[in-house]
XYZ file of C-alpha atoms in Angstrom:
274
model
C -239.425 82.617 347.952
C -240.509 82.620 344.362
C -241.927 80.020 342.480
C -238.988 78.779 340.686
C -236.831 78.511 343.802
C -239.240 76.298 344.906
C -238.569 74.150 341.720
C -235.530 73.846 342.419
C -235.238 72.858 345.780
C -237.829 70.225 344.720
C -235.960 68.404 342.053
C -232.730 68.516 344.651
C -232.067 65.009 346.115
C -232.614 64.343 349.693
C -230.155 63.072 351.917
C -231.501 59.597 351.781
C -231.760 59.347 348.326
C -229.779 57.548 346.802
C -227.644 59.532 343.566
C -227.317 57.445 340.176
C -224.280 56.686 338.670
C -222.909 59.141 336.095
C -223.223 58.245 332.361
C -220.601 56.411 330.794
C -217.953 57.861 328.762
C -215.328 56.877 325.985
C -212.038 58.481 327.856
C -213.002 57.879 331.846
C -215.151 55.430 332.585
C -213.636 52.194 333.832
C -215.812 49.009 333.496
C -215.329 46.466 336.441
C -213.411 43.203 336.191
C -215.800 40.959 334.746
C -216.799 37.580 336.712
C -215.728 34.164 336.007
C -218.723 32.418 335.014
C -218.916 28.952 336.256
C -218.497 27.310 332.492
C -215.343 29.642 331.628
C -212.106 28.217 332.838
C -210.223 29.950 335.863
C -208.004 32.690 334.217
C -204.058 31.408 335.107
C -202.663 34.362 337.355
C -199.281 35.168 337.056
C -197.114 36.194 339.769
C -195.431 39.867 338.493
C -191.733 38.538 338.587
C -193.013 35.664 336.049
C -194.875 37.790 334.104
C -192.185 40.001 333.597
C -189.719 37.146 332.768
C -192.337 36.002 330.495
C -192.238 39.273 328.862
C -188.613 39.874 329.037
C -188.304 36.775 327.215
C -190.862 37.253 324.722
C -190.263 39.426 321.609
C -192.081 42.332 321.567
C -195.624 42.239 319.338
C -196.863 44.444 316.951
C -200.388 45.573 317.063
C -201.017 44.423 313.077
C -201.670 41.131 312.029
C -198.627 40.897 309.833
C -196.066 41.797 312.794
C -198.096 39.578 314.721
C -197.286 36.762 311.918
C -193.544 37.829 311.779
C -192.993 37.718 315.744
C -194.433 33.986 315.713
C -192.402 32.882 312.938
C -189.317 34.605 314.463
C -188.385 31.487 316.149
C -188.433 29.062 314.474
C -186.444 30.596 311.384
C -183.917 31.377 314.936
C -184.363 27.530 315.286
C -183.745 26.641 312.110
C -180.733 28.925 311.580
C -179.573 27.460 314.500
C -179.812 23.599 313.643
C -178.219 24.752 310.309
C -174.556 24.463 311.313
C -175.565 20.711 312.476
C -176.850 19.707 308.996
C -174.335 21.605 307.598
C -171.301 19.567 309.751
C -172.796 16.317 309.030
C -173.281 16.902 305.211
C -169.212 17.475 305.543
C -168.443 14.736 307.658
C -170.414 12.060 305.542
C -168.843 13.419 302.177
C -165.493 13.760 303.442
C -166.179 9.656 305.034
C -167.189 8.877 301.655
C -163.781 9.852 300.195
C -161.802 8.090 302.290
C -163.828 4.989 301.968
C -163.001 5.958 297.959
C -159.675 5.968 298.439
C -159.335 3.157 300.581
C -160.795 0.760 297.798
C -158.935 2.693 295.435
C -155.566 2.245 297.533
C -156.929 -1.711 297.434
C -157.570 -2.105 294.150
C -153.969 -0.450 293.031
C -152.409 -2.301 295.604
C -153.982 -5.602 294.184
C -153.047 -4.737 290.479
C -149.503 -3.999 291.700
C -149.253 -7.507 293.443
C -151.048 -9.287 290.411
C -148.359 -7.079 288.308
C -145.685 -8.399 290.698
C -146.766 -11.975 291.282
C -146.684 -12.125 287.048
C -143.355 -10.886 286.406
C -142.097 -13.052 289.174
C -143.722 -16.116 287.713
C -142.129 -14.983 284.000
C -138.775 -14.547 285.717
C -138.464 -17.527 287.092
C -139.840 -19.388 284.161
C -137.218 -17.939 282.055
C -134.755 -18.593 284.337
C -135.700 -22.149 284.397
C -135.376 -22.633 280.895
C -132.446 -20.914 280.670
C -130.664 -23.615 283.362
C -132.204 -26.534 281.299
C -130.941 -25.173 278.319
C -127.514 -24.453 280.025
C -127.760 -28.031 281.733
C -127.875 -29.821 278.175
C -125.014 -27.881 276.079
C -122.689 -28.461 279.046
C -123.388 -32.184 279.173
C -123.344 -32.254 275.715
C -119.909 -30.792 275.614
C -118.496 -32.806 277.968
C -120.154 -35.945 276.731
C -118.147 -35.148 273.492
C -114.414 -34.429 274.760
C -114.636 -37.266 276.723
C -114.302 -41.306 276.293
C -111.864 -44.260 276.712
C -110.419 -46.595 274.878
C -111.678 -49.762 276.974
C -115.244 -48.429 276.623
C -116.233 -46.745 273.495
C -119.680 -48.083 273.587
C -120.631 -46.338 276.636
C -119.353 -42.871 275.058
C -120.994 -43.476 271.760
C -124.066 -44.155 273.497
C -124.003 -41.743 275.945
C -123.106 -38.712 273.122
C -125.982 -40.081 270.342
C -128.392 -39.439 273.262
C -127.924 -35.793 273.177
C -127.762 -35.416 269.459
C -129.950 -34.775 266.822
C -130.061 -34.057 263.038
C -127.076 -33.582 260.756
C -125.020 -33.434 263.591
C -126.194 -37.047 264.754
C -125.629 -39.011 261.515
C -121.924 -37.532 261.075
C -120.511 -38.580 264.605
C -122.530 -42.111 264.265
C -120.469 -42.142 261.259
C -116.848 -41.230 261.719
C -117.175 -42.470 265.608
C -117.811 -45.995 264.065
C -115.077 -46.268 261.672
C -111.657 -43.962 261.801
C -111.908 -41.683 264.982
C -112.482 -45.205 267.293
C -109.524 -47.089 265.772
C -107.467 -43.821 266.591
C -108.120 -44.303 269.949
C -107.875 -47.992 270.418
C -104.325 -47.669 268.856
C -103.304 -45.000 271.372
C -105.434 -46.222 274.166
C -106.344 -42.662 274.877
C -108.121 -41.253 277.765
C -109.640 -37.984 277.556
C -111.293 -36.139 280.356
C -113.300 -33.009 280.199
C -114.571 -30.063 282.552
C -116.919 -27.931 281.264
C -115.706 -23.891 282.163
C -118.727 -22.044 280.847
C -121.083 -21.954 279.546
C -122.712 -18.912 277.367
C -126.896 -18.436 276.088
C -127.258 -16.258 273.516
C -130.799 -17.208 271.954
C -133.423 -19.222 273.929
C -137.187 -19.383 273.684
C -139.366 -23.046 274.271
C -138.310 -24.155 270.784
C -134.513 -23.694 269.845
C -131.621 -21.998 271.644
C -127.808 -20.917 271.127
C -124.570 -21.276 273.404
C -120.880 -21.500 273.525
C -119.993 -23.919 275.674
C -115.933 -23.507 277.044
C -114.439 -26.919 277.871
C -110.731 -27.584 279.555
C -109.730 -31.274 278.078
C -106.677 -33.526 278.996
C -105.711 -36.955 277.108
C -103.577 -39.396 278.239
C -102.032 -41.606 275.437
C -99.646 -44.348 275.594
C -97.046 -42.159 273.830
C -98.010 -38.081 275.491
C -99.819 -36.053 277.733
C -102.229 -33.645 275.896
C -103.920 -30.482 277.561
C -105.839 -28.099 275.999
C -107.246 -25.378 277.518
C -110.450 -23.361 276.467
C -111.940 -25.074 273.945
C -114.903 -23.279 272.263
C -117.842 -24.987 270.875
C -120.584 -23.170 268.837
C -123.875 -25.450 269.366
C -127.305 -25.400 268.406
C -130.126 -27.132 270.216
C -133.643 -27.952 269.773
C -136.416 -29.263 271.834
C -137.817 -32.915 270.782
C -140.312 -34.551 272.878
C -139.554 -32.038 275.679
C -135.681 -32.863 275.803
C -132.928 -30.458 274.957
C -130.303 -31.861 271.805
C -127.423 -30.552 269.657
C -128.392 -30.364 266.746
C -125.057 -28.372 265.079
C -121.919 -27.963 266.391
C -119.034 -25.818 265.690
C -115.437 -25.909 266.665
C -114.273 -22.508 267.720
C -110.813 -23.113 268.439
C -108.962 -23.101 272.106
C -107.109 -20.768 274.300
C -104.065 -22.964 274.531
C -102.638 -26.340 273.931
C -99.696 -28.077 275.550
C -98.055 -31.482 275.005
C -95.932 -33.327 277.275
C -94.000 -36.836 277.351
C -95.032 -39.258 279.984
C -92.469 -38.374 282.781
C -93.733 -34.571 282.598
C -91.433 -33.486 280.215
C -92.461 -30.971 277.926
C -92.758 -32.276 274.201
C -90.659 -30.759 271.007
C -88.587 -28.200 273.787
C -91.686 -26.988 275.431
C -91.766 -25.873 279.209
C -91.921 -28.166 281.601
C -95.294 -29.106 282.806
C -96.212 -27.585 286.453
């Protein structure tokens, strides 16, 4: 046994001596799990079938910073795309609410105009129409009021006609129905009686108005029947303290005239009277 051998089996390790960890290294070693002190919190363990829904469910992370910024805002730009349609749905339904509320008011407001429209044309109709009938009223009665009198009352016609009479037309009956035309019919003791036919408006507005007024007439004498049929009379009338009078009048002509003695007979050869 040499010296060296000797070395060597002195710096070999006994049995009982205990042999020192190997150094550590970058590729192998393996540090142990490190001890929960008692100020740290108790690590949360996760059983393996949540932890790998928790990673199934989770989108997968990039080792930089930036990917690591990207994954976290991932969703919520999901969550916002996804409450998008929402906002989107209401926007529609509130505008297209806000057009039928437009049209509804607009539908009112025509719908007003049109029965303002209405309610005015009615009202102008039936003004006009109401002037018209007065106006129609007074040339009738005038008419009649003209063609008709009797003997044993003249006063009552003359009355009766200067009532409804105005102007020129006024002074000249006043006249010859107080002097000539009366004696006439005292001396024949005549009866006339009108009816009024028709009565035509040309002209009218609140002031003055036009009309033909078409008047059937019979007078009984003491000597003949008389019958005319159709008389025309042109008259004018104005309004004077809100009443109707003629003042102008105008004797057209009639349709026909008859005569007949007292028993029926016609007069000068004419036919018989029905």
């Amino acid at each position: 046994m040499t010296a060296q051998q000797d070395l060597t089996e002195g710096r070999q390790p006994s049995e009982t001596e205990p042999v020192p960890p190997p150094a550590d290294t970058q590729t192998t070693a393996v540090r142990p799990a490190k001890e929960p002190s008692a100020t740290e919190p108790p690590t949360e363990t996760r059983r393996p079938a949540e932890t790998d829904a928790a990673e199934t469910d989770r989108p997968a992370e990039t080792v930089s910073d930036e990917g690591e910024t990207e994954d976290r805002a991932a969703p919520a730009a999901g969550g916002e795309a996804g409450r998008r349609p929402r906002f989107t749905r209401a926007r529609v339904t509130g505008a297209l609410a806000a057009m039928l509320v437009a049209a509804l008011a607009a539908t009112a407001v025509l719908q007003w105009v049109s029965a303002n429209q209405a309610h005015d044309a009615l009202a102008g109709l039936e003004s006009e129409r109401a002037l018209r009938l007065e106006v129609s009223g007074a040339a009738g009665s005038f008419g009649q009021a003209l063609l008709s009198y009797d003997y044993q009352d003249l006063q009552t016609t003359r009355s009766t006609l200067m009532a409804q009479a105005t102007g020129d037309f006024l002074t000249t009956y006043d006249e010859a129905f107080g002097g000539a035309m009366a004696q006439v019919i005292v001396k024949l003791k005549a009866v006339s009686r009108a009816t009024v036919r028709e009565v035509y408006l040309s002209d009218v507005d609140e002031a003055t108005a036009h009309a033909i007024v078409v008047v059937d007439q019979q007078v009984n004498t003491a000597e003949a029947i008389r019958s005319v049929t159709g008389s025309h009379l042109k008259v004018t009338l104005v309004k004077e303290k809100g009443v109707w009078k003629v003042q102008e009048v105008t004797v057209l002509g009639a349709a026909k005239e008859d005569q007949y003695n007292l028993d029926g007979t016609p007069a000068d050869g004419q036919k018989k009277k029905d």
